[in-house]
Coordinates of C-alpha atoms and ligand atoms in Angstrom, one line a residue:
X1 CA -31.2 9.1 -28.9
X2 CA -28.2 11.4 -29.2
X3 CA -25.1 10.0 -31.0
X4 CA -21.9 9.8 -29.0
X5 CA -18.4 9.0 -30.1
X6 CA -18.1 6.4 -27.4
X7 CA -20.3 4.5 -25.0
X8 CA -17.7 4.9 -22.3
X9 CA -14.9 7.4 -21.9
X10 CA -12.6 6.5 -19.0
X11 CA -10.2 9.2 -17.5
X12 CA -7.2 7.5 -16.0
X13 CA -5.6 4.2 -17.0
X14 CA -4.7 2.9 -13.5
X15 CA -6.0 -0.2 -11.8
X16 CA -9.7 0.7 -11.8
X17 CA -9.9 2.5 -15.1
X18 CA -8.2 -0.2 -17.1
X19 CA -10.2 -3.0 -15.6
X20 CA -13.6 -1.1 -16.1
X21 CA -12.7 -0.3 -19.7
X22 CA -11.6 -3.8 -20.7
X23 CA -14.7 -5.3 -19.0
X24 CA -17.0 -2.8 -20.6
X25 CA -15.4 -3.4 -24.1
X26 CA -15.9 -7.1 -23.4
X27 CA -19.6 -6.4 -22.9
X28 CA -19.8 -4.8 -26.3
X29 CA -19.3 -1.1 -25.4
X30 CA -17.2 1.3 -27.6
X31 CA -14.6 2.5 -25.1
X32 CA -11.8 5.1 -25.0
X33 CA -9.4 5.6 -22.1
X34 CA -7.2 8.6 -21.5
X35 CA -3.9 8.4 -19.6
X36 CA -1.6 11.4 -18.9
X37 CA 1.3 9.7 -17.2
X38 CA 1.8 6.0 -17.1
X39 CA -0.2 2.9 -18.0
X40 CA -1.2 0.9 -15.0
X41 CA -1.4 3.9 -12.7
X42 CA -0.1 4.2 -9.2
X43 CA 0.0 0.5 -8.4
X44 CA 2.2 -0.5 -11.4
X45 CA 4.5 2.6 -11.5
X46 CA 4.8 4.1 -8.0
X47 CA 2.9 1.8 -5.7
X48 CA 2.3 -1.9 -5.0
X49 CA 4.6 -3.4 -7.6
X50 CA 7.9 -1.4 -7.3
X51 CA 7.2 -1.2 -3.5
X52 CA 7.1 -5.0 -3.3
X53 CA 10.2 -5.4 -5.4
X54 CA 12.0 -3.0 -3.1
X55 CA 10.7 -5.0 -0.2
X56 CA 12.1 -8.2 -1.6
X57 CA 15.5 -6.4 -2.1
X58 CA 15.4 -5.2 1.5
X59 CA 14.8 -8.7 2.9
X60 CA 17.8 -10.3 1.1
X61 CA 20.2 -8.3 3.3
X62 CA 18.6 -9.7 6.5
X63 CA 18.3 -13.2 5.1
X64 CA 22.1 -13.2 4.4
X65 CA 22.8 -12.1 7.9
X66 CA 20.5 -14.8 9.2
X67 CA 22.1 -17.5 7.0
X68 CA 25.1 -17.8 9.2
X69 CA 23.0 -19.6 11.9
X70 CA 22.5 -22.3 9.2
X71 CA 26.1 -22.6 8.4
X72 CA 26.4 -20.3 5.5
X73 CA 29.4 -18.0 5.4
X74 CA 28.3 -14.8 3.5
X75 CA 31.1 -12.3 4.0
X76 CA 30.6 -8.7 3.1
X77 CA 27.7 -9.0 0.7
X78 CA 27.5 -6.0 -1.7
X79 CA 24.3 -4.2 -2.5
X80 CA 24.1 -2.0 -5.7
X81 CA 21.2 0.5 -5.7
X82 CA 21.5 1.3 -9.5
X83 CA 21.1 -2.4 -10.3
X84 CA 17.9 -2.6 -8.3
X85 CA 16.6 0.6 -9.9
X86 CA 17.4 -0.5 -13.4
X87 CA 15.9 -4.0 -12.9
X88 CA 12.8 -2.5 -11.3
X89 CA 12.3 0.0 -14.1
X90 CA 12.7 -2.8 -16.7
X91 CA 10.0 -4.8 -15.0
X92 CA 7.7 -1.8 -14.9
X93 CA 8.3 -1.1 -18.5
X94 CA 7.3 -4.7 -19.2
X95 CA 4.1 -4.3 -17.2
X96 CA 3.3 -1.0 -19.0
X97 CA 3.5 -2.9 -22.3
X98 CA 1.3 -5.7 -20.9
X99 CA -1.4 -3.0 -20.0
X100 CA -1.2 -1.5 -23.5
X101 CA -1.6 -4.9 -25.1
X102 CA -4.6 -5.8 -22.8
X103 CA -6.3 -2.6 -23.7
X104 CA -5.6 -3.0 -27.4
X105 CA -6.7 -6.6 -27.3
X106 CA -10.0 -5.7 -25.7
X107 CA -10.6 -3.0 -28.4
X108 CA -10.2 -0.1 -26.1
X109 CA -8.9 3.1 -27.7
X110 CA -6.0 4.5 -25.8
X111 CA -5.5 8.3 -25.9
X112 CA -2.4 9.7 -24.4
X113 CA -2.7 13.0 -22.6
X114 CA -4.5 14.9 -19.8
X115 CA -8.3 14.7 -20.1
X116 CA -10.7 17.1 -18.6
X117 CA -14.4 17.3 -18.5
X118 CA -16.1 19.9 -20.8
X119 CA -19.7 18.9 -19.8
X120 CA -21.6 15.8 -18.6
X121 CA -21.0 14.0 -21.9
X122 CA -17.9 15.6 -23.3
X123 CA -14.2 15.1 -22.6
X124 CA -11.4 17.3 -23.8
X125 CA -8.0 15.9 -24.5
X126 CA -5.1 17.4 -26.5
X127 CA -7.3 20.2 -27.8
X128 CA -9.8 17.8 -29.2
X129 CA -13.3 16.9 -27.8
X130 CA -14.9 13.5 -27.6
X131 CA -18.4 12.7 -26.5
X132 CA -19.5 9.7 -24.5
X133 CA -22.8 8.3 -23.2
X134 CA -21.0 7.5 -19.9
X135 CA -17.8 9.0 -18.4
X136 CA -15.8 7.2 -15.8
X137 CA -13.5 9.1 -13.5
X138 CA -10.7 6.9 -12.2
X139 CA -7.9 9.4 -11.7
X140 CA -6.6 8.0 -8.5
X141 CA -4.7 10.0 -5.8
X142 CA -1.5 11.9 -5.2
X143 CA 0.8 12.1 -2.2
X144 CA 0.5 15.1 0.0
X145 CA 3.5 16.7 1.6
X146 CA 2.5 19.1 4.4
X147 CA 3.6 22.8 3.8
X148 CA 6.3 22.9 6.5
X149 CA 9.1 25.4 5.9
X150 CA 11.7 23.5 3.8
X151 CA 9.2 21.0 2.5
X152 CA 10.8 21.4 -1.0
X153 CA 13.7 19.4 0.4
X154 CA 11.5 16.5 1.2
X155 CA 10.3 13.7 -1.0
X156 CA 7.1 11.5 -1.2
X157 CA 6.8 7.9 -2.1
X158 CA 6.7 8.9 -5.8
X159 CA 10.3 10.2 -5.7
X160 CA 11.5 7.4 -3.4
X161 CA 11.1 5.0 -6.4
X162 CA 13.6 7.0 -8.4
X163 CA 16.3 8.3 -6.0
X164 CA 19.5 8.7 -8.0
X165 CA 21.5 7.6 -4.9
X166 CA 20.5 5.6 -1.9
X167 CA 20.7 7.9 1.1
X168 CA 22.9 7.1 4.1
X169 CA 20.4 8.3 6.6
X170 CA 16.6 8.6 6.1
X171 CA 13.8 10.0 8.0
X172 CA 10.4 8.6 7.1
X173 CA 7.4 10.7 8.4
X174 CA 4.1 9.0 9.1
X175 CA 2.6 6.0 10.9
X176 CA 0.5 4.4 8.1
X177 CA 1.3 1.5 5.9
X178 CA 3.4 3.4 3.3
X179 CA 5.5 4.9 6.1
X180 CA 6.3 1.6 7.8
X181 CA 6.9 -0.1 4.5
X182 CA 9.4 2.5 3.4
X183 CA 11.1 2.6 6.8
X184 CA 11.6 -1.2 6.5
X185 CA 12.8 -0.9 2.9
X186 CA 15.4 1.8 3.7
X187 CA 16.6 -0.1 6.8
X188 CA 16.8 -3.4 5.0
X189 CA 18.9 -1.8 2.3
X190 CA 21.4 -0.5 4.9
X191 CA 20.1 3.0 5.4
X192 CA 20.2 4.4 8.9
X193 CA 16.4 4.9 9.3
X194 CA 14.2 6.8 11.7
X195 CA 10.5 6.9 11.6
X196 CA 8.9 10.1 12.8
X197 CA 5.3 9.9 13.8
X198 CA 3.1 12.4 15.5
X199 CA 0.8 9.6 16.9
X200 CA 1.3 7.1 19.6
X201 CA 0.5 3.9 17.7
X202 CA 1.5 2.8 14.2
X203 CA -1.2 1.5 11.8
X204 CA -4.0 3.2 13.7
X205 CA -6.7 2.0 11.4
X206 CA -6.0 -1.6 12.2
X207 CA -6.2 -3.8 15.3
X208 CA -4.3 -2.0 18.1
X209 CA -2.1 -5.0 18.8
X210 CA -0.7 -5.0 15.3
X211 CA 0.8 -1.5 15.4
X212 CA 2.2 -1.9 18.9
X213 CA 3.8 -5.3 18.1
X214 CA 5.1 -4.1 14.7
X215 CA 6.8 -1.1 16.4
X216 CA 8.5 -3.4 18.9
X217 CA 9.8 -5.7 16.1
X218 CA 11.0 -2.8 13.9
X219 CA 12.9 -1.3 16.9
X220 CA 14.3 -4.7 17.7
X221 CA 15.7 -4.8 14.1
X222 CA 17.4 -1.4 14.6
X223 CA 14.9 1.1 13.2
X224 CA 14.4 4.1 15.4
X225 CA 10.8 5.3 15.9
X226 CA 10.1 8.7 17.4
X227 CA 6.4 8.8 18.5
X228 CA 4.5 12.0 19.3
X229 CA 6.9 13.9 17.1
X230 CA 6.4 16.1 14.1
X231 CA 8.8 18.0 11.9
X232 CA 8.5 21.8 12.3
X233 CA 11.0 22.7 9.5
X234 CA 13.6 21.2 7.2
X235 CA 16.9 22.9 6.4
X236 CA 19.9 22.2 4.3
X237 CA 22.9 21.3 6.4
X238 CA 26.6 20.6 5.9
X239 CA 27.2 16.9 5.6
X240 CA 28.6 15.6 8.9
X241 CA 30.6 12.4 9.3
X242 CA 28.0 9.6 9.6
X243 CA 29.0 6.2 11.0
X244 CA 26.7 3.6 9.6
X245 CA 24.8 2.3 12.6
X246 CA 23.0 -0.6 11.0
X247 CA 23.4 -4.0 12.3
X248 CA 22.9 -6.3 9.3
X249 CA 26.5 -6.6 8.4
X250 CA 26.4 -5.4 4.8
X251 CA 29.7 -3.8 3.7
X252 CA 29.4 0.0 3.7
X253 CA 31.8 0.5 0.8
X254 CA 30.0 -2.0 -1.3
X255 CA 26.5 -1.1 -0.3
X256 CA 26.0 1.8 -2.6
X257 CA 25.0 4.1 0.2
X258 CA 25.4 7.7 -1.0
X259 CA 28.4 9.7 0.2
X260 CA 27.3 12.6 -1.9
X261 CA 23.6 13.1 -1.1
X262 CA 23.1 16.5 0.4
X263 CA 22.5 16.5 4.1
X264 CA 19.3 17.9 5.7
X265 CA 18.4 18.9 9.2
X266 CA 14.9 18.2 10.3
X267 CA 13.9 20.3 13.3
X268 CA 11.1 18.7 15.3
X269 CA 8.4 20.7 17.1
X270 CA 10.1 20.0 20.4
X271 CA 13.4 21.4 19.2
X272 CA 15.1 18.1 18.6
X273 CA 17.3 18.2 15.5
X274 CA 17.6 15.1 13.3
X275 CA 20.1 14.9 10.5
X276 CA 19.3 12.9 7.4
X277 CA 20.1 12.8 3.7
X278 CA 16.5 12.1 2.8
X279 CA 13.2 13.1 4.4
X280 CA 10.3 11.2 3.0
X281 CA 6.7 12.1 3.9
X282 CA 4.2 9.3 3.9
X283 CA 1.4 11.3 5.6
X284 CA -1.4 10.8 3.2
X285 CA -2.8 11.0 -0.3
X286 CA -5.4 13.4 -1.8
X287 CA -7.9 12.4 -4.5
X288 CA -6.7 13.6 -8.0
X289 CA -9.6 15.9 -8.9
X290 CA -8.1 19.4 -9.2
X291 CA -8.5 21.0 -12.5
X292 CA -10.6 18.1 -14.0
X293 CA -13.6 20.3 -14.6
X294 CA -15.8 18.1 -12.4
X295 CA -17.4 20.9 -10.4
X296 CA -18.2 22.9 -13.5
X297 CA -19.9 19.8 -14.9
X298 CA -22.0 19.6 -11.7
X299 CA -20.2 16.7 -10.0
X300 CA -20.3 17.0 -6.2
X301 CA -16.9 16.7 -4.4
X302 CA -16.3 16.1 -0.7
X303 CA -14.3 18.6 1.4
X304 CA -11.1 16.6 0.8
X305 CA -11.7 16.7 -3.0
X306 CA -13.0 13.1 -3.3
X307 CA -15.7 12.5 -5.9
X308 CA -19.0 11.7 -4.1
X309 CA -20.7 8.6 -5.4
X310 CA -23.7 6.5 -4.5
X311 CA -23.7 2.7 -3.9
X312 CA -23.5 2.2 -7.7
X313 CA -20.6 4.7 -8.2
X314 CA -22.8 7.2 -9.8
X315 CA -21.9 10.8 -9.1
X316 CA -24.4 13.7 -8.8
X317 CA -24.4 13.8 -12.6
X318 CA -26.0 10.6 -13.8
X319 CA -23.8 10.1 -16.9
X320 CA -20.6 10.4 -14.8
X321 CA -19.3 7.6 -12.5
X322 CA -16.2 7.3 -10.4
X323 CA -14.2 4.5 -8.9
X324 CA -10.9 3.8 -7.1
X325 CA -8.8 6.1 -5.0
X326 CA -10.5 9.2 -6.3
X327 CA -13.6 8.3 -4.3
X328 CA -11.4 7.8 -1.2
X329 CA -13.2 4.7 0.2
X330 CA -10.7 1.9 0.4
X331 CA -7.4 2.7 -1.3
X332 CA -6.3 -0.7 -2.6
X333 CA -5.8 -2.0 -6.0
X334 CA -8.0 -5.1 -5.8
X335 CA -10.8 -2.8 -4.5
X336 CA -10.4 -0.4 -7.5
X337 CA -10.5 -3.5 -9.8
X338 CA -13.7 -4.8 -8.2
X339 CA -15.4 -1.4 -8.3
X340 CA -14.4 -1.1 -12.0
X341 CA -16.2 -4.4 -12.8
X342 CA -19.3 -3.4 -10.8
X343 CA -19.6 -0.2 -12.9
X344 CA -18.9 -1.8 -16.3
X345 CA -21.4 -4.6 -15.5
X346 CA -24.0 -2.0 -14.3
X347 CA -23.7 0.2 -17.4
X348 CA -23.3 -2.5 -20.1
X349 CA -24.2 -5.9 -18.6
X350 CA -26.9 -7.4 -16.5
X351 CA -26.1 -5.0 -13.6
X352 CA -26.4 -7.7 -11.0
X353 CA -22.9 -7.2 -9.5
X354 CA -22.5 -5.1 -6.3
X355 CA -19.6 -4.1 -4.2
X356 CA -19.1 -5.8 -0.9
X357 CA -16.6 -3.9 1.3
X358 CA -16.8 -6.4 4.2
X359 CA -13.8 -8.4 5.3
X360 CA -11.3 -6.9 2.7
X361 CA -7.9 -8.5 3.5
X362 CA -4.9 -6.3 3.7
X363 CA -1.2 -6.9 3.9
X364 CA 1.5 -4.4 4.9
X365 CA 4.9 -5.3 3.5
X366 CA 6.8 -3.9 6.5
X367 CA 9.5 -5.9 8.1
X368 CA 8.0 -8.0 9.6
X369 CA 4.9 -8.2 7.4
X370 CA 1.4 -7.5 8.7
X371 CA -1.7 -9.3 7.5
X372 CA -5.2 -8.6 8.6
X373 CA -8.8 -9.4 7.7
X374 CA -12.1 -8.7 9.4
X375 CA -12.9 -6.8 12.5
X376 CA -10.3 -5.5 14.9
X377 CA -10.9 -6.1 18.6
X378 CA -12.0 -2.5 19.1
X379 CA -14.5 -2.7 16.1
X380 CA -16.0 -5.9 17.4
X381 CA -16.4 -4.5 20.9
X382 CA -17.9 -1.3 19.5
X383 CA -20.6 -3.5 17.8
X384 CA -21.6 -4.7 21.2
X385 CA -20.4 -8.1 20.3
X386 CA -19.5 -10.4 23.2
X387 CA -16.1 -11.6 22.0
X388 CA -13.3 -13.9 22.8
X389 CA -9.7 -13.0 21.9
X390 CA -7.1 -15.6 21.1
X391 CA -3.6 -14.2 21.0
X392 CA -0.3 -15.9 20.6
X393 CA 3.2 -14.6 20.3
X394 CA 6.3 -16.7 19.8
X395 CA 9.7 -17.1 18.1
X396 CA 9.2 -19.0 14.9
X397 CA 11.2 -22.2 14.3
X398 CA 13.3 -20.5 11.7
X399 CA 14.7 -18.0 14.1
X400 CA 15.6 -20.6 16.7
X401 CA 18.8 -21.0 14.6
X402 CA 19.3 -17.4 13.4
X403 CA 19.3 -16.0 16.9
X404 CA 17.5 -12.9 15.7
X405 CA 14.9 -13.1 18.5
X406 CA 12.3 -12.0 16.0
X407 CA 8.7 -12.8 17.1
X408 CA 5.4 -13.5 15.5
X409 CA 2.0 -12.3 16.6
X410 CA -1.2 -14.1 15.7
X411 CA -4.7 -13.0 16.9
X412 CA -8.3 -14.1 16.4
X413 CA -11.4 -12.2 17.3
X414 CA -14.3 -14.5 17.9
X415 CA -18.0 -13.8 18.5
X416 CA -18.9 -15.7 21.6
X417 CA -22.6 -16.1 20.8
X418 CA -22.3 -17.3 17.2
X419 CA -18.8 -18.7 17.4
X420 CA -18.0 -16.9 14.1
X421 CA -14.4 -15.7 13.6
X422 CA -14.8 -11.9 13.1
X423 CA -11.1 -11.0 12.6
X424 CA -7.8 -12.7 11.8
X425 CA -4.6 -10.6 12.4
X426 CA -1.0 -11.3 12.2
X427 CA 2.5 -9.8 12.3
X428 CA 5.2 -12.1 10.9
X429 CA 6.8 -13.5 7.8
X430 CA 4.5 -14.0 4.8
X431 CA 1.5 -12.6 6.7
X432 CA -0.1 -11.5 3.5
X433 CA 0.2 -14.9 1.9
X434 CA -1.3 -16.5 5.0
X435 CA -4.1 -14.1 5.6
X436 CA -5.4 -14.4 2.0
X437 CA -6.5 -17.9 2.7
X438 CA -8.1 -17.1 6.0
X439 CA -10.0 -14.2 4.2
X440 CA -11.9 -16.9 2.2
X441 CA -12.8 -18.6 5.5
X442 CA -14.1 -15.4 7.0
X443 CA -16.1 -14.6 3.8
X444 CA -17.7 -18.1 4.2
X445 CA -18.6 -17.2 7.8
X446 CA -16.2 -19.8 9.4
X447 CA -16.6 -20.5 13.1
X448 CA -13.9 -21.0 15.7
X449 CA -15.1 -24.6 15.9
X450 CA -14.4 -25.0 12.2
X451 CA -10.9 -23.4 12.6
X452 CA -10.3 -25.9 15.5
X453 CA -11.5 -28.8 13.3
X454 CA -9.0 -27.9 10.6
X455 CA -5.8 -30.0 10.7
X456 CA -2.7 -27.8 10.8
X457 CA 0.2 -27.9 8.4
X458 CA 3.3 -28.7 10.5
X459 CA 5.7 -27.1 11.0
X460 CA 4.4 -23.8 9.9
X461 CA 3.6 -20.5 11.5
X462 CA 0.1 -20.5 10.0
X463 CA -0.9 -23.7 11.9
X464 CA -1.1 -21.6 15.0
X465 CA -4.4 -20.1 13.7
X466 CA -6.0 -23.6 13.9
X467 CA -4.5 -24.6 17.2
X468 CA -5.3 -21.7 19.4
X469 CA -7.3 -23.0 22.4
X470 CA -6.7 -20.5 25.2
X471 CA -8.8 -17.4 25.4
X472 CA -6.5 -14.4 26.2
X473 CA -7.2 -12.2 29.1
Ligands
FAD1 C1 3.6 3.6 -2.2 C2 2.2 2.9 -2.5 C3 2.1 1.6 -2.2 C4 0.9 0.9 -2.4 N1 0.9 -0.5 -2.2 C5 -0.3 -1.1 -2.4 C6 -0.3 -2.5 -2.1 O1 0.7 -3.2 -1.7 N2 -1.5 -3.2 -2.4 C7 -2.6 -2.5 -2.8 O2 -3.6 -3.1 -3.0 N3 -2.6 -1.2 -3.0 C8 -1.4 -0.5 -2.8 N4 -1.4 0.9 -3.1 C9 -2.6 1.6 -3.5 C10 -2.9 1.4 -5.0 O3 -1.8 1.7 -5.7 C11 -4.1 2.2 -5.3 O4 -5.2 1.9 -4.5 C12 -4.6 2.0 -6.8 O5 -3.5 2.2 -7.7 C13 -5.8 2.8 -7.1 O6 -6.2 2.6 -8.5 P1 -7.0 3.8 -9.2 O7 -7.3 3.2 -10.5 O8 -8.0 4.3 -8.4 O9 -5.9 4.9 -9.4 P2 -4.4 5.0 -10.0 O10 -3.8 3.6 -10.1 O11 -3.7 6.0 -9.2 O12 -4.6 5.5 -11.5 C14 -5.0 6.7 -11.8 C15 -4.5 7.1 -13.2 O13 -5.1 8.2 -13.7 C16 -4.2 9.0 -14.4 N5 -4.8 10.4 -14.5 C17 -5.0 11.2 -13.5 N6 -5.6 12.3 -13.9 C18 -5.7 12.2 -15.3 C19 -6.2 13.0 -16.3 N7 -6.8 14.2 -16.0 N8 -6.2 12.6 -17.6 C20 -5.6 11.4 -17.9 N9 -5.1 10.6 -16.9 C21 -5.2 11.0 -15.6 C22 -2.9 8.9 -13.6 O14 -1.8 9.3 -14.3 C23 -3.0 7.4 -13.2 O15 -2.3 6.6 -14.1 C24 -0.2 1.6 -2.9 C25 -0.1 2.9 -3.2 C26 1.1 3.6 -3.0 C27 1.2 5.1 -3.2

């Protein structure tokens, strides 16, 4: 048996890498983990956590505007961007520390720096080499900004978390979840926001009703959406006078909106010119594999750079495994965590854990929120399932007094033959919180009859899911 420095060497201390390393150490393995940038990876530093904090911030403005319907007088509320940034950074620093403690507590050796592969059992970091029986690649992904002329003036979600000033006008490019989330964040913070999307329907990977309904609600709130549009080039422009067109009633002077941010002109492919102070691309992410030495070590990569793995996360080199965004399967933190535990268990435990990708619930923290689990209507039909659709759209009780006119969409996809609920979809407040519970029901194979037999909680929005009786046409 060759002697190795470690049983497991993990490259990348993000969601998946940290979980796999801690779990492996708990099973008795000698583990080291390398991190070149920040502990906790994308999710903690430039993903889920700061995004959700920004989303909370964005909702307060609207809540204050709505409060007048309930008798509250909230005159000229002031928003201060530097306060939000500083508080967000403080929370992230706290979480970085929690991750460091978790690793230390589990006995995992943390090495700071960029790690690369020297061969199937050797990692190089900071000019030193370490050998390991197993190597785990969990290097995540990185945002891609397309190479349009002037792309250097644009930002990605990474920079959006650190803007020195809040722009007055923002263009967000894309139609996926990060695009609609950031459009909602900017708009909620008082930024005059336009979403530019080359497609015809937002959130195209999800049930078609969700994207269509969400677009309608976002427009109703005052966000502009330009469908079938793409930016051809971005130029610097002289700042023009910019009346703040937002409807939420926040004081302009007090809102922290930037007077100084440099203005940009985005010229669309059809010749339309859109002025903005910030152009943010949310058009995709690429697996972080460049320059890692994977190919030289014999690890097969897909055309998009993703590490190719089998059902057990083993690459084409048996001592090297990969998990999380770098394998480009399902780009979500809880999925990376689950994959990490499967690998650790397989390498150092009983090996009886496997990954189940069915019915993974997802929330999109746009305004309004979207929550979804299971099959979309189109996916269910494509499986030749004979299905019933239950659909309901209404103004929630809360908004009867705010006068906002905001609507909720709830939808069930049900297999006619087995009566099983195949999909639960929603656009509306707290959709993520609501769908998490229904995800358990779907995993348990719940039927529509069981949904119907469940007593609702009144008055809630969620009760609609157990009181839908009419099949939609
Ligand atoms: C804006 C945004 C919002 C998101 N919101 C959500 C959400 O609400 N819910 C959700 O579930 N998911 C969300 N995600 C996705 C989620 O963040 C990722 O799916 C998750 O972080 C993937 O974990 P990972 O371990 O694969 O990679 P990561 O968390 O990206 O970690 C990879 C780590 O590897 C390090 N690294 C890379 N190369 C090297 C190297 N050579 N040497 C040393 N270290 C290296 C990186 O610095 C990084 O820390 C969001 C993502 C983004 C961008």
